Amino acid sequence: MTDGSESRALAADLVHRVLTGGAYSNVLVRNETGPLPRQDARFVHRLVYTVLRFLPRLDHTIAAYADRPKDRIDPITLDGLRVGAAELLVLESSPYGAVDAAVDAVRLRGAPRATGFVNAV
């Protein structure tokens, strides 16, 4: 997995599993990233833990820019937005790259109709 969008999609999926399924982040992230190349695994770790650490700030920012309440945003889309927001606000990634990768990650996770919304937010 060397495509950044795939790493972001995995990170969004792991965030979702921690927040909704009660999975232990340390066990889940370690198990799911074990087979990945070291650089990809580190990137996924960094994204997941950044989202979990800054979740209230990220959700507040998403709410400020989204045209609907958080509870009306599809979970796949919301988790993709969280990963993208973490990159932009905390990790200070390139804005164009982070947005493009967040859009691709949402598409990879099965929500192609949400890509325009993700791009807009």
PDB file of N, CA and C in Angstrom, residues 21-118:
ATOM      1  N   GLY A  21     -17.241   0.878  17.311  1.00  0.00           N
ATOM      2  CA  GLY A  21     -17.218  -0.532  17.697  1.00  0.00           C
ATOM      3  C   GLY A  21     -16.541  -0.796  19.020  1.00  0.00           C
ATOM      4  N   GLY A  22     -15.975   0.222  19.614  1.00  0.00           N
ATOM      5  CA  GLY A  22     -15.323   0.049  20.897  1.00  0.00           C
ATOM      6  C   GLY A  22     -13.993  -0.682  20.825  1.00  0.00           C
ATOM      7  N   ALA A  23     -13.401  -0.747  19.640  1.00  0.00           N
ATOM      8  CA  ALA A  23     -12.119  -1.422  19.499  1.00  0.00           C
ATOM      9  C   ALA A  23     -11.035  -0.630  20.224  1.00  0.00           C
ATOM     10  N   TYR A  24     -10.062  -1.336  20.741  1.00  0.00           N
ATOM     11  CA  TYR A  24      -8.916  -0.695  21.368  1.00  0.00           C
ATOM     12  C   TYR A  24      -7.983  -0.213  20.263  1.00  0.00           C
ATOM     13  N   SER A  25      -7.725   1.076  20.239  1.00  0.00           N
ATOM     14  CA  SER A  25      -6.959   1.641  19.128  1.00  0.00           C
ATOM     15  C   SER A  25      -5.567   1.045  19.024  1.00  0.00           C
ATOM     16  N   ASN A  26      -4.898   0.855  20.135  1.00  0.00           N
ATOM     17  CA  ASN A  26      -3.526   0.354  20.062  1.00  0.00           C
ATOM     18  C   ASN A  26      -3.468  -1.055  19.476  1.00  0.00           C
ATOM     19  N   VAL A  27      -4.394  -1.912  19.850  1.00  0.00           N
ATOM     20  CA  VAL A  27      -4.421  -3.284  19.334  1.00  0.00           C
ATOM     21  C   VAL A  27      -4.857  -3.285  17.876  1.00  0.00           C
ATOM     22  N   LEU A  28      -5.916  -2.555  17.572  1.00  0.00           N
ATOM     23  CA  LEU A  28      -6.457  -2.523  16.218  1.00  0.00           C
ATOM     24  C   LEU A  28      -5.437  -1.970  15.217  1.00  0.00           C
ATOM     25  N   VAL A  29      -4.843  -0.852  15.539  1.00  0.00           N
ATOM     26  CA  VAL A  29      -3.892  -0.228  14.626  1.00  0.00           C
ATOM     27  C   VAL A  29      -2.679  -1.136  14.422  1.00  0.00           C
ATOM     28  N   ARG A  30      -2.180  -1.705  15.487  1.00  0.00           N
ATOM     29  CA  ARG A  30      -1.022  -2.597  15.361  1.00  0.00           C
ATOM     30  C   ARG A  30      -1.341  -3.804  14.483  1.00  0.00           C
ATOM     31  N   ASN A  31      -2.500  -4.418  14.714  1.00  0.00           N
ATOM     32  CA  ASN A  31      -2.879  -5.606  13.939  1.00  0.00           C
ATOM     33  C   ASN A  31      -3.137  -5.289  12.467  1.00  0.00           C
ATOM     34  N   GLU A  32      -3.802  -4.184  12.198  1.00  0.00           N
ATOM     35  CA  GLU A  32      -4.182  -3.851  10.827  1.00  0.00           C
ATOM     36  C   GLU A  32      -3.041  -3.276   9.993  1.00  0.00           C
ATOM     37  N   THR A  33      -2.047  -2.722  10.659  1.00  0.00           N
ATOM     38  CA  THR A  33      -0.936  -2.140   9.906  1.00  0.00           C
ATOM     39  C   THR A  33       0.285  -3.051   9.884  1.00  0.00           C
ATOM     40  N   GLY A  34       0.233  -4.153  10.576  1.00  0.00           N
ATOM     41  CA  GLY A  34       1.368  -5.078  10.636  1.00  0.00           C
ATOM     42  C   GLY A  34       1.899  -5.495   9.275  1.00  0.00           C
ATOM     43  N   PRO A  35       1.023  -5.876   8.328  1.00  0.00           N
ATOM     44  CA  PRO A  35       1.530  -6.324   7.034  1.00  0.00           C
ATOM     45  C   PRO A  35       1.971  -5.193   6.090  1.00  0.00           C
ATOM     46  N   LEU A  36       1.741  -3.958   6.460  1.00  0.00           N
ATOM     47  CA  LEU A  36       2.065  -2.834   5.569  1.00  0.00           C
ATOM     48  C   LEU A  36       3.554  -2.514   5.593  1.00  0.00           C
ATOM     49  N   PRO A  37       4.049  -1.888   4.537  1.00  0.00           N
ATOM     50  CA  PRO A  37       5.416  -1.359   4.595  1.00  0.00           C
ATOM     51  C   PRO A  37       5.539  -0.379   5.769  1.00  0.00           C
ATOM     52  N   ARG A  38       6.715  -0.325   6.332  1.00  0.00           N
ATOM     53  CA  ARG A  38       6.941   0.469   7.551  1.00  0.00           C
ATOM     54  C   ARG A  38       6.473   1.926   7.421  1.00  0.00           C
ATOM     55  N   GLN A  39       6.782   2.561   6.310  1.00  0.00           N
ATOM     56  CA  GLN A  39       6.411   3.966   6.125  1.00  0.00           C
ATOM     57  C   GLN A  39       4.888   4.139   6.104  1.00  0.00           C
ATOM     58  N   ASP A  40       4.189   3.253   5.418  1.00  0.00           N
ATOM     59  CA  ASP A  40       2.727   3.323   5.368  1.00  0.00           C
ATOM     60  C   ASP A  40       2.124   3.070   6.742  1.00  0.00           C
ATOM     61  N   ALA A  41       2.660   2.089   7.450  1.00  0.00           N
ATOM     62  CA  ALA A  41       2.150   1.778   8.788  1.00  0.00           C
ATOM     63  C   ALA A  41       2.307   2.979   9.719  1.00  0.00           C
ATOM     64  N   ARG A  42       3.466   3.622   9.659  1.00  0.00           N
ATOM     65  CA  ARG A  42       3.676   4.809  10.505  1.00  0.00           C
ATOM     66  C   ARG A  42       2.712   5.935  10.165  1.00  0.00           C
ATOM     67  N   PHE A  43       2.452   6.111   8.881  1.00  0.00           N
ATOM     68  CA  PHE A  43       1.535   7.162   8.449  1.00  0.00           C
ATOM     69  C   PHE A  43       0.117   6.879   8.950  1.00  0.00           C
ATOM     70  N   VAL A  44      -0.327   5.642   8.839  1.00  0.00           N
ATOM     71  CA  VAL A  44      -1.665   5.273   9.324  1.00  0.00           C
ATOM     72  C   VAL A  44      -1.735   5.465  10.835  1.00  0.00           C
ATOM     73  N   HIS A  45      -0.702   5.025  11.561  1.00  0.00           N
ATOM     74  CA  HIS A  45      -0.663   5.233  13.016  1.00  0.00           C
ATOM     75  C   HIS A  45      -0.827   6.713  13.331  1.00  0.00           C
ATOM     76  N   ARG A  46      -0.037   7.524  12.661  1.00  0.00           N
ATOM     77  CA  ARG A  46      -0.053   8.971  12.928  1.00  0.00           C
ATOM     78  C   ARG A  46      -1.435   9.565  12.663  1.00  0.00           C
ATOM     79  N   LEU A  47      -2.056   9.183  11.565  1.00  0.00           N
ATOM     80  CA  LEU A  47      -3.384   9.705  11.246  1.00  0.00           C
ATOM     81  C   LEU A  47      -4.419   9.280  12.281  1.00  0.00           C
ATOM     82  N   VAL A  48      -4.456   7.999  12.613  1.00  0.00           N
ATOM     83  CA  VAL A  48      -5.459   7.494  13.556  1.00  0.00           C
ATOM     84  C   VAL A  48      -5.314   8.176  14.911  1.00  0.00           C
ATOM     85  N   TYR A  49      -4.107   8.207  15.433  1.00  0.00           N
ATOM     86  CA  TYR A  49      -3.926   8.792  16.757  1.00  0.00           C
ATOM     87  C   TYR A  49      -4.125  10.295  16.770  1.00  0.00           C
ATOM     88  N   THR A  50      -3.832  10.964  15.669  1.00  0.00           N
ATOM     89  CA  THR A  50      -4.099  12.405  15.582  1.00  0.00           C
ATOM     90  C   THR A  50      -5.596  12.657  15.597  1.00  0.00           C
ATOM     91  N   VAL A  51      -6.347  11.885  14.825  1.00  0.00           N
ATOM     92  CA  VAL A  51      -7.804  12.059  14.811  1.00  0.00           C
ATOM     93  C   VAL A  51      -8.375  11.802  16.207  1.00  0.00           C
ATOM     94  N   LEU A  52      -7.969  10.726  16.844  1.00  0.00           N
ATOM     95  CA  LEU A  52      -8.525  10.399  18.161  1.00  0.00           C
ATOM     96  C   LEU A  52      -8.147  11.447  19.210  1.00  0.00           C
ATOM     97  N   ARG A  53      -6.938  11.938  19.136  1.00  0.00           N
ATOM     98  CA  ARG A  53      -6.494  12.929  20.124  1.00  0.00           C
ATOM     99  C   ARG A  53      -7.211  14.269  19.960  1.00  0.00           C
ATOM    100  N   PHE A  54      -7.441  14.672  18.721  1.00  0.00           N
ATOM    101  CA  PHE A  54      -8.009  15.994  18.451  1.00  0.00           C
ATOM    102  C   PHE A  54      -9.463  15.921  17.987  1.00  0.00           C
ATOM    103  N   LEU A  55     -10.145  14.841  18.279  1.00  0.00           N
ATOM    104  CA  LEU A  55     -11.506  14.626  17.782  1.00  0.00           C
ATOM    105  C   LEU A  55     -12.465  15.788  18.056  1.00  0.00           C
ATOM    106  N   PRO A  56     -12.553  16.320  19.275  1.00  0.00           N
ATOM    107  CA  PRO A  56     -13.483  17.443  19.490  1.00  0.00           C
ATOM    108  C   PRO A  56     -13.169  18.653  18.608  1.00  0.00           C
ATOM    109  N   ARG A  57     -11.902  18.976  18.480  1.00  0.00           N
ATOM    110  CA  ARG A  57     -11.507  20.117  17.637  1.00  0.00           C
ATOM    111  C   ARG A  57     -11.847  19.848  16.169  1.00  0.00           C
ATOM    112  N   LEU A  58     -11.573  18.648  15.706  1.00  0.00           N
ATOM    113  CA  LEU A  58     -11.854  18.305  14.313  1.00  0.00           C
ATOM    114  C   LEU A  58     -13.351  18.351  14.033  1.00  0.00           C
ATOM    115  N   ASP A  59     -14.147  17.760  14.924  1.00  0.00           N
ATOM    116  CA  ASP A  59     -15.599  17.764  14.734  1.00  0.00           C
ATOM    117  C   ASP A  59     -16.169  19.183  14.773  1.00  0.00           C
ATOM    118  N   HIS A  60     -15.616  20.009  15.639  1.00  0.00           N
ATOM    119  CA  HIS A  60     -16.071  21.405  15.714  1.00  0.00           C
ATOM    120  C   HIS A  60     -15.778  22.133  14.397  1.00  0.00           C
ATOM    121  N   THR A  61     -14.607  21.907  13.858  1.00  0.00           N
ATOM    122  CA  THR A  61     -14.230  22.553  12.594  1.00  0.00           C
ATOM    123  C   THR A  61     -15.081  22.047  11.440  1.00  0.00           C
ATOM    124  N   ILE A  62     -15.301  20.741  11.398  1.00  0.00           N
ATOM    125  CA  ILE A  62     -16.158  20.174  10.347  1.00  0.00           C
ATOM    126  C   ILE A  62     -17.558  20.764  10.436  1.00  0.00           C
ATOM    127  N   ALA A  63     -18.094  20.870  11.636  1.00  0.00           N
ATOM    128  CA  ALA A  63     -19.436  21.431  11.824  1.00  0.00           C
ATOM    129  C   ALA A  63     -19.503  22.882  11.347  1.00  0.00           C
ATOM    130  N   ALA A  64     -18.425  23.612  11.526  1.00  0.00           N
ATOM    131  CA  ALA A  64     -18.403  25.019  11.115  1.00  0.00           C
ATOM    132  C   ALA A  64     -18.449  25.173   9.592  1.00  0.00           C
ATOM    133  N   TYR A  65     -17.946  24.178   8.868  1.00  0.00           N
ATOM    134  CA  TYR A  65     -17.872  24.288   7.411  1.00  0.00           C
ATOM    135  C   TYR A  65     -18.879  23.432   6.660  1.00  0.00           C
ATOM    136  N   ALA A  66     -19.461  22.464   7.323  1.00  0.00           N
ATOM    137  CA  ALA A  66     -20.445  21.592   6.666  1.00  0.00           C
ATOM    138  C   ALA A  66     -21.798  22.284   6.631  1.00  0.00           C
ATOM    139  N   ASP A  67     -22.598  21.950   5.633  1.00  0.00           N
ATOM    140  CA  ASP A  67     -23.917  22.558   5.513  1.00  0.00           C
ATOM    141  C   ASP A  67     -24.999  21.719   6.188  1.00  0.00           C
ATOM    142  N   ARG A  68     -24.575  20.775   7.022  1.00  0.00           N
ATOM    143  CA  ARG A  68     -25.536  19.934   7.759  1.00  0.00           C
ATOM    144  C   ARG A  68     -24.919  19.531   9.085  1.00  0.00           C
ATOM    145  N   PRO A  69     -25.751  19.183  10.058  1.00  0.00           N
ATOM    146  CA  PRO A  69     -25.228  18.767  11.368  1.00  0.00           C
ATOM    147  C   PRO A  69     -24.432  17.466  11.257  1.00  0.00           C
ATOM    148  N   LYS A  70     -23.519  17.276  12.187  1.00  0.00           N
ATOM    149  CA  LYS A  70     -22.646  16.103  12.177  1.00  0.00           C
ATOM    150  C   LYS A  70     -23.429  14.797  12.161  1.00  0.00           C
ATOM    151  N   ASP A  71     -24.549  14.750  12.870  1.00  0.00           N
ATOM    152  CA  ASP A  71     -25.322  13.503  12.930  1.00  0.00           C
ATOM    153  C   ASP A  71     -26.061  13.200  11.631  1.00  0.00           C
ATOM    154  N   ARG A  72     -26.037  14.128  10.681  1.00  0.00           N
ATOM    155  CA  ARG A  72     -26.657  13.896   9.367  1.00  0.00           C
ATOM    156  C   ARG A  72     -25.631  13.610   8.277  1.00  0.00           C
ATOM    157  N   ILE A  73     -24.376  13.480   8.680  1.00  0.00           N
ATOM    158  CA  ILE A  73     -23.312  13.141   7.733  1.00  0.00           C
ATOM    159  C   ILE A  73     -23.063  11.642   7.823  1.00  0.00           C
ATOM    160  N   ASP A  74     -23.050  10.984   6.678  1.00  0.00           N
ATOM    161  CA  ASP A  74     -22.786   9.557   6.607  1.00  0.00           C
ATOM    162  C   ASP A  74     -21.492   9.226   7.359  1.00  0.00           C
ATOM    163  N   PRO A  75     -21.462   8.139   8.150  1.00  0.00           N
ATOM    164  CA  PRO A  75     -20.262   7.804   8.926  1.00  0.00           C
ATOM    165  C   PRO A  75     -18.993   7.649   8.087  1.00  0.00           C
ATOM    166  N   ILE A  76     -19.092   7.067   6.908  1.00  0.00           N
ATOM    167  CA  ILE A  76     -17.914   6.930   6.043  1.00  0.00           C
ATOM    168  C   ILE A  76     -17.387   8.312   5.661  1.00  0.00           C
ATOM    169  N   THR A  77     -18.289   9.192   5.332  1.00  0.00           N
ATOM    170  CA  THR A  77     -17.922  10.550   4.952  1.00  0.00           C
ATOM    171  C   THR A  77     -17.339  11.303   6.134  1.00  0.00           C
ATOM    172  N   LEU A  78     -17.972  11.192   7.286  1.00  0.00           N
ATOM    173  CA  LEU A  78     -17.508  11.899   8.477  1.00  0.00           C
ATOM    174  C   LEU A  78     -16.095  11.470   8.862  1.00  0.00           C
ATOM    175  N   ASP A  79     -15.836  10.165   8.824  1.00  0.00           N
ATOM    176  CA  ASP A  79     -14.497   9.697   9.179  1.00  0.00           C
ATOM    177  C   ASP A  79     -13.456  10.170   8.164  1.00  0.00           C
ATOM    178  N   GLY A  80     -13.820  10.217   6.889  1.00  0.00           N
ATOM    179  CA  GLY A  80     -12.914  10.755   5.877  1.00  0.00           C
ATOM    180  C   GLY A  80     -12.638  12.233   6.103  1.00  0.00           C
ATOM    181  N   LEU A  81     -13.679  12.973   6.481  1.00  0.00           N
ATOM    182  CA  LEU A  81     -13.500  14.392   6.798  1.00  0.00           C
ATOM    183  C   LEU A  81     -12.597  14.573   8.015  1.00  0.00           C
ATOM    184  N   ARG A  82     -12.758  13.714   9.000  1.00  0.00           N
ATOM    185  CA  ARG A  82     -11.919  13.801  10.200  1.00  0.00           C
ATOM    186  C   ARG A  82     -10.450  13.585   9.864  1.00  0.00           C
ATOM    187  N   VAL A  83     -10.170  12.585   9.046  1.00  0.00           N
ATOM    188  CA  VAL A  83      -8.781  12.322   8.654  1.00  0.00           C
ATOM    189  C   VAL A  83      -8.230  13.505   7.852  1.00  0.00           C
ATOM    190  N   GLY A  84      -9.014  14.009   6.912  1.00  0.00           N
ATOM    191  CA  GLY A  84      -8.577  15.159   6.134  1.00  0.00           C
ATOM    192  C   GLY A  84      -8.361  16.397   6.990  1.00  0.00           C
ATOM    193  N   ALA A  85      -9.275  16.630   7.920  1.00  0.00           N
ATOM    194  CA  ALA A  85      -9.137  17.791   8.813  1.00  0.00           C
ATOM    195  C   ALA A  85      -7.915  17.644   9.712  1.00  0.00           C
ATOM    196  N   ALA A  86      -7.651  16.440  10.174  1.00  0.00           N
ATOM    197  CA  ALA A  86      -6.458  16.210  11.005  1.00  0.00           C
ATOM    198  C   ALA A  86      -5.193  16.545  10.228  1.00  0.00           C
ATOM    199  N   GLU A  87      -5.170  16.150   8.979  1.00  0.00           N
ATOM    200  CA  GLU A  87      -4.004  16.465   8.152  1.00  0.00           C
ATOM    201  C   GLU A  87      -3.831  17.970   7.970  1.00  0.00           C
ATOM    202  N   LEU A  88      -4.930  18.643   7.714  1.00  0.00           N
ATOM    203  CA  LEU A  88      -4.858  20.079   7.450  1.00  0.00           C
ATOM    204  C   LEU A  88      -4.579  20.894   8.709  1.00  0.00           C
ATOM    205  N   LEU A  89      -5.281  20.593   9.788  1.00  0.00           N
ATOM    206  CA  LEU A  89      -5.225  21.431  10.981  1.00  0.00           C
ATOM    207  C   LEU A  89      -4.102  21.080  11.943  1.00  0.00           C
ATOM    208  N   VAL A  90      -3.787  19.801  12.052  1.00  0.00           N
ATOM    209  CA  VAL A  90      -2.809  19.380  13.053  1.00  0.00           C
ATOM    210  C   VAL A  90      -1.466  19.009  12.419  1.00  0.00           C
ATOM    211  N   LEU A  91      -1.523  18.220  11.368  1.00  0.00           N
ATOM    212  CA  LEU A  91      -0.289  17.749  10.741  1.00  0.00           C
ATOM    213  C   LEU A  91       0.250  18.726   9.711  1.00  0.00           C
ATOM    214  N   GLU A  92      -0.557  19.720   9.365  1.00  0.00           N
ATOM    215  CA  GLU A  92      -0.175  20.789   8.445  1.00  0.00           C
ATOM    216  C   GLU A  92       0.338  20.267   7.106  1.00  0.00           C
ATOM    217  N   SER A  93      -0.385  19.308   6.557  1.00  0.00           N
ATOM    218  CA  SER A  93      -0.067  18.780   5.232  1.00  0.00           C
ATOM    219  C   SER A  93      -0.437  19.802   4.168  1.00  0.00           C
ATOM    220  N   SER A  94       0.019  19.558   2.978  1.00  0.00           N
ATOM    221  CA  SER A  94      -0.324  20.414   1.845  1.00  0.00           C
ATOM    222  C   SER A  94      -1.839  20.423   1.670  1.00  0.00           C
ATOM    223  N   PRO A  95      -2.468  21.592   1.633  1.00  0.00           N
ATOM    224  CA  PRO A  95      -3.933  21.640   1.522  1.00  0.00           C
ATOM    225  C   PRO A  95      -4.472  20.903   0.306  1.00  0.00           C
ATOM    226  N   TYR A  96      -3.871  21.106  -0.850  1.00  0.00           N
ATOM    227  CA  TYR A  96      -4.386  20.459  -2.060  1.00  0.00           C
ATOM    228  C   TYR A  96      -4.236  18.942  -1.980  1.00  0.00           C
ATOM    229  N   GLY A  97      -3.101  18.496  -1.503  1.00  0.00           N
ATOM    230  CA  GLY A  97      -2.868  17.057  -1.386  1.00  0.00           C
ATOM    231  C   GLY A  97      -3.777  16.405  -0.364  1.00  0.00           C
ATOM    232  N   ALA A  98      -3.969  17.056   0.773  1.00  0.00           N
ATOM    233  CA  ALA A  98      -4.811  16.492   1.833  1.00  0.00           C
ATOM    234  C   ALA A  98      -6.269  16.408   1.385  1.00  0.00           C
ATOM    235  N   VAL A  99      -6.749  17.447   0.723  1.00  0.00           N
ATOM    236  CA  VAL A  99      -8.138  17.444   0.255  1.00  0.00           C
ATOM    237  C   VAL A  99      -8.330  16.386  -0.826  1.00  0.00           C
ATOM    238  N   ASP A 100      -7.422  16.338  -1.783  1.00  0.00           N
ATOM    239  CA  ASP A 100      -7.522  15.354  -2.849  1.00  0.00           C
ATOM    240  C   ASP A 100      -7.490  13.933  -2.294  1.00  0.00           C
ATOM    241  N   ALA A 101      -6.602  13.683  -1.350  1.00  0.00           N
ATOM    242  CA  ALA A 101      -6.502  12.347  -0.761  1.00  0.00           C
ATOM    243  C   ALA A 101      -7.732  12.016   0.078  1.00  0.00           C
ATOM    244  N   ALA A 102      -8.292  12.996   0.772  1.00  0.00           N
ATOM    245  CA  ALA A 102      -9.509  12.752   1.558  1.00  0.00           C
ATOM    246  C   ALA A 102     -10.673  12.390   0.635  1.00  0.00           C
ATOM    247  N   VAL A 103     -10.774  13.079  -0.472  1.00  0.00           N
ATOM    248  CA  VAL A 103     -11.820  12.767  -1.453  1.00  0.00           C
ATOM    249  C   VAL A 103     -11.638  11.348  -1.992  1.00  0.00           C
ATOM    250  N   ASP A 104     -10.410  11.006  -2.365  1.00  0.00           N
ATOM    251  CA  ASP A 104     -10.139   9.662  -2.874  1.00  0.00           C
ATOM    252  C   ASP A 104     -10.392   8.585  -1.821  1.00  0.00           C
ATOM    253  N   ALA A 105     -10.044   8.881  -0.566  1.00  0.00           N
ATOM    254  CA  ALA A 105     -10.243   7.909   0.515  1.00  0.00           C
ATOM    255  C   ALA A 105     -11.727   7.624   0.730  1.00  0.00           C
ATOM    256  N   VAL A 106     -12.551   8.641   0.663  1.00  0.00           N
ATOM    257  CA  VAL A 106     -14.000   8.448   0.813  1.00  0.00           C
ATOM    258  C   VAL A 106     -14.530   7.615  -0.353  1.00  0.00           C
ATOM    259  N   ARG A 107     -14.024   7.876  -1.529  1.00  0.00           N
ATOM    260  CA  ARG A 107     -14.415   7.081  -2.704  1.00  0.00           C
ATOM    261  C   ARG A 107     -13.997   5.619  -2.516  1.00  0.00           C
ATOM    262  N   LEU A 108     -12.785   5.388  -2.053  1.00  0.00           N
ATOM    263  CA  LEU A 108     -12.287   4.030  -1.843  1.00  0.00           C
ATOM    264  C   LEU A 108     -13.093   3.274  -0.788  1.00  0.00           C
ATOM    265  N   ARG A 109     -13.616   4.007   0.188  1.00  0.00           N
ATOM    266  CA  ARG A 109     -14.390   3.371   1.257  1.00  0.00           C
ATOM    267  C   ARG A 109     -15.844   3.141   0.865  1.00  0.00           C
ATOM    268  N   GLY A 110     -16.218   3.467  -0.359  1.00  0.00           N
ATOM    269  CA  GLY A 110     -17.547   3.125  -0.835  1.00  0.00           C
ATOM    270  C   GLY A 110     -18.581   4.227  -0.795  1.00  0.00           C
ATOM    271  N   ALA A 111     -18.146   5.474  -0.761  1.00  0.00           N
ATOM    272  CA  ALA A 111     -19.097   6.586  -0.756  1.00  0.00           C
ATOM    273  C   ALA A 111     -18.772   7.570  -1.882  1.00  0.00           C
ATOM    274  N   PRO A 112     -18.823   7.117  -3.136  1.00  0.00           N
ATOM    275  CA  PRO A 112     -18.445   8.003  -4.243  1.00  0.00           C
ATOM    276  C   PRO A 112     -19.346   9.224  -4.385  1.00  0.00           C
ATOM    277  N   ARG A 113     -20.579   9.116  -3.946  1.00  0.00           N
ATOM    278  CA  ARG A 113     -21.491  10.261  -4.083  1.00  0.00           C
ATOM    279  C   ARG A 113     -21.154  11.373  -3.091  1.00  0.00           C
ATOM    280  N   ALA A 114     -20.362  11.066  -2.081  1.00  0.00           N
ATOM    281  CA  ALA A 114     -20.013  12.057  -1.061  1.00  0.00           C
ATOM    282  C   ALA A 114     -18.760  12.845  -1.415  1.00  0.00           C
ATOM    283  N   THR A 115     -18.111  12.521  -2.518  1.00  0.00           N
ATOM    284  CA  THR A 115     -16.840  13.169  -2.821  1.00  0.00           C
ATOM    285  C   THR A 115     -16.978  14.676  -3.025  1.00  0.00           C
ATOM    286  N   GLY A 116     -18.044  15.118  -3.647  1.00  0.00           N
ATOM    287  CA  GLY A 116     -18.256  16.547  -3.826  1.00  0.00           C
ATOM    288  C   GLY A 116     -18.421  17.266  -2.494  1.00  0.00           C
ATOM    289  N   PHE A 117     -19.140  16.635  -1.580  1.00  0.00           N
ATOM    290  CA  PHE A 117     -19.346  17.203  -0.244  1.00  0.00           C
ATOM    291  C   PHE A 117     -18.015  17.301   0.496  1.00  0.00           C
ATOM    292  N   VAL A 118     -17.222  16.237   0.446  1.00  0.00           N
ATOM    293  CA  VAL A 118     -15.930  16.234   1.113  1.00  0.00           C
ATOM    294  C   VAL A 118     -15.038  17.320   0.532  1.00  0.00           C
TER     295      VAL A 118
END
